[in-house]
C-alpha cells in the first residue's frame, strides 16, 4: 500500500518536471521565432531628417570671404599720414596763422586777432559738418552740390569707407582733413581788416562768405564743377584757398576802410618774433596742406613734400635779395613773408611739377610778392593790414598760372603730352573766374553785414584798442 503511493508520487513529480521542461522549450522557441520575425519585418517608423554637425574648418573658410567683403579696406600707412596731415594743417591755423597775424598788428589789438582767427576757424568747422561738406562733395550743378544729402554727415559711420572721393580712407578722416582747408581759408581774410572791425561783423561775414564763396569755389574746382571739368590744375588750393581769400581780403579792406592814422603815422608790427615763429609754423604745417592733398603716403605725396621745401627756400632767397637791393638791408620780417609767399605759390603746383619747376615758381613768387605788398599796395591805395592780397592773392595767381607751364613732362612735371599754351589759358581762365566770383560775392556779403550789424568799431574804440573794447582784456600790462 505504501509502495504504491510512493510510486505514484514519483510518477507525478516526473510528469510535472517533464511539463515544466516542455513549457520552457516552448517559450524559448516562441521567443526565437518572434525575434526572427522582428528582424525580417520591422515595424515601420517615421523618418526624421538629421543635419550633420558643422565642420569648424569648413565654416571658417566659408566665413572668411564674407568678412573680408564686409570689412573696410584701406591702407594703414595712408590713414596714418592723413591723420598727421590733418594735425599739421590745424597747426598752420592755431597757433601758426594766429601768431603770424598777431605779431603784425599793434599790441593793443593782438588778442582781438588771435580771438578772431580761433573763433572763425571753429565756426567754419561747425558749418562744414552741418552742410559744407555736402555742398562741396555731393552731386549737384556746376557751382553747388546738395546742401542736404550729407548734412550733419548723414549716412556716415565710424567704419564707413568709400562715401567720399577718396575711397581708400575712412570717410570721417577725409571730412576732417577737408574741414581744415575750409577753416584756414576763411581765417586768412581776418588779416586784411584787422584792428578796426567789429567782432560780430567778423563772425557774420565769415559764415556768409564760407557759404557763398568758399563752398562754390571748392565744388567748382574739386567737386566736379565747372573749372574741374575744364581741366584746371589746382592740387592743394591755389584758386580755392589763396586767390579766393586774397581777393576777399582786398575787397573787405576797401569796405571797412583804412585804420586811423594810416599813411600819416607808422603803424608798425608790435612783435616781429611772433610773426617769424608763426611763419615757421606755417611752413611746417604746410607739408600737411600740400603733401596731404595726395590723400596717400605715396610718390605723389613725396613729390609735393620736396616741392614744398624747395619752393619755400627759393622764395625766401628771392624776397631777401630784392629787399637787399631795393632797401639796402634784408629784414627778418621780409624773409618770413617770403617763406609764406613761396608756400602760397607752390600750393596749386606741388603735386604736378618737378623740383626745378618748384624752385622757379618759388623764386618768382617771392620776387613778385615783394612788389605786391609795396608797389601794388600803394597803387591800390588800400589798407590791407597783414598783406593778405599782396601775399596770398598775388602768390596764388603766380603759382596758378605757372602750374600750367611746369606741369609739362618736358619741363620736369608729371603731365605727359601737356599742351602748355592751352593749359596756361585754362589756368588764366580759372584765375579770372575766381577773382570775379569772389569779388562780387564778397562785396554783396559786406553790404549785407553793414546793414545788419555794421562793419567798423567806433573811433574811440579803435584808438583804445580792440583787446579792451571788444574783449575786455589786455595782452600786456601797462
Tab-separated table of C-alpha atoms in Angstrom, residues 88 91-93 95-104 184 188 271-287 308 312-313 316 319 331-344 391-392:
chain	number	residue	atom	x	y	z
A	88	UNK	CA	49.647	119.716	-39.456
A	91	UNK	CA	48.957	123.648	-36.598
A	92	UNK	CA	49.020	126.114	-39.504
A	93	UNK	CA	45.960	127.924	-38.155
A	95	UNK	CA	48.919	128.789	-33.498
A	96	UNK	CA	50.698	129.376	-36.873
A	97	UNK	CA	48.452	131.869	-38.649
A	98	UNK	CA	47.328	133.406	-35.371
A	99	UNK	CA	50.910	134.222	-34.354
A	100	UNK	CA	51.826	135.403	-37.848
A	101	UNK	CA	48.966	137.924	-37.927
A	102	UNK	CA	49.150	138.668	-34.217
A	103	UNK	CA	52.709	139.901	-34.492
A	104	UNK	CA	51.880	142.190	-37.407
A	184	UNK	CA	42.012	128.256	-42.724
A	188	UNK	CA	43.076	134.087	-43.751
A	271	UNK	CA	56.184	141.745	-32.277
A	272	UNK	CA	58.243	140.544	-35.247
A	273	UNK	CA	59.390	137.374	-33.390
A	274	UNK	CA	55.689	136.380	-33.134
A	275	UNK	CA	55.354	136.786	-36.881
A	276	UNK	CA	58.586	134.901	-37.531
A	277	UNK	CA	57.541	131.964	-35.326
A	278	UNK	CA	54.120	131.958	-36.948
A	279	UNK	CA	55.664	131.826	-40.425
A	280	UNK	CA	57.875	128.888	-39.494
A	281	UNK	CA	54.889	127.036	-38.021
A	282	UNK	CA	53.079	127.710	-41.274
A	283	UNK	CA	55.970	126.159	-43.186
A	284	UNK	CA	55.892	123.024	-41.044
A	285	UNK	CA	52.114	122.771	-41.202
A	286	UNK	CA	52.083	123.344	-44.951
A	287	UNK	CA	53.504	119.867	-45.528
A	308	UNK	CA	57.189	122.471	-50.626
A	312	UNK	CA	59.749	127.991	-49.967
A	313	UNK	CA	63.524	128.195	-49.715
A	316	UNK	CA	62.944	133.304	-49.042
A	319	UNK	CA	62.448	138.146	-51.255
A	331	UNK	CA	64.725	142.154	-42.919
A	332	UNK	CA	63.633	139.193	-40.803
A	333	UNK	CA	60.022	140.170	-41.467
A	334	UNK	CA	60.743	140.088	-45.191
A	335	UNK	CA	62.314	136.630	-45.004
A	336	UNK	CA	59.311	135.314	-43.063
A	337	UNK	CA	56.931	136.875	-45.576
A	338	UNK	CA	58.978	135.364	-48.396
A	339	UNK	CA	58.530	131.912	-46.893
A	340	UNK	CA	54.762	132.354	-46.890
A	341	UNK	CA	54.845	133.675	-50.470
A	342	UNK	CA	56.725	130.569	-51.617
A	343	UNK	CA	54.304	128.285	-49.810
A	344	UNK	CA	51.376	130.027	-51.463
A	391	UNK	CA	50.983	137.613	-50.442
A	392	UNK	CA	48.096	135.160	-50.821
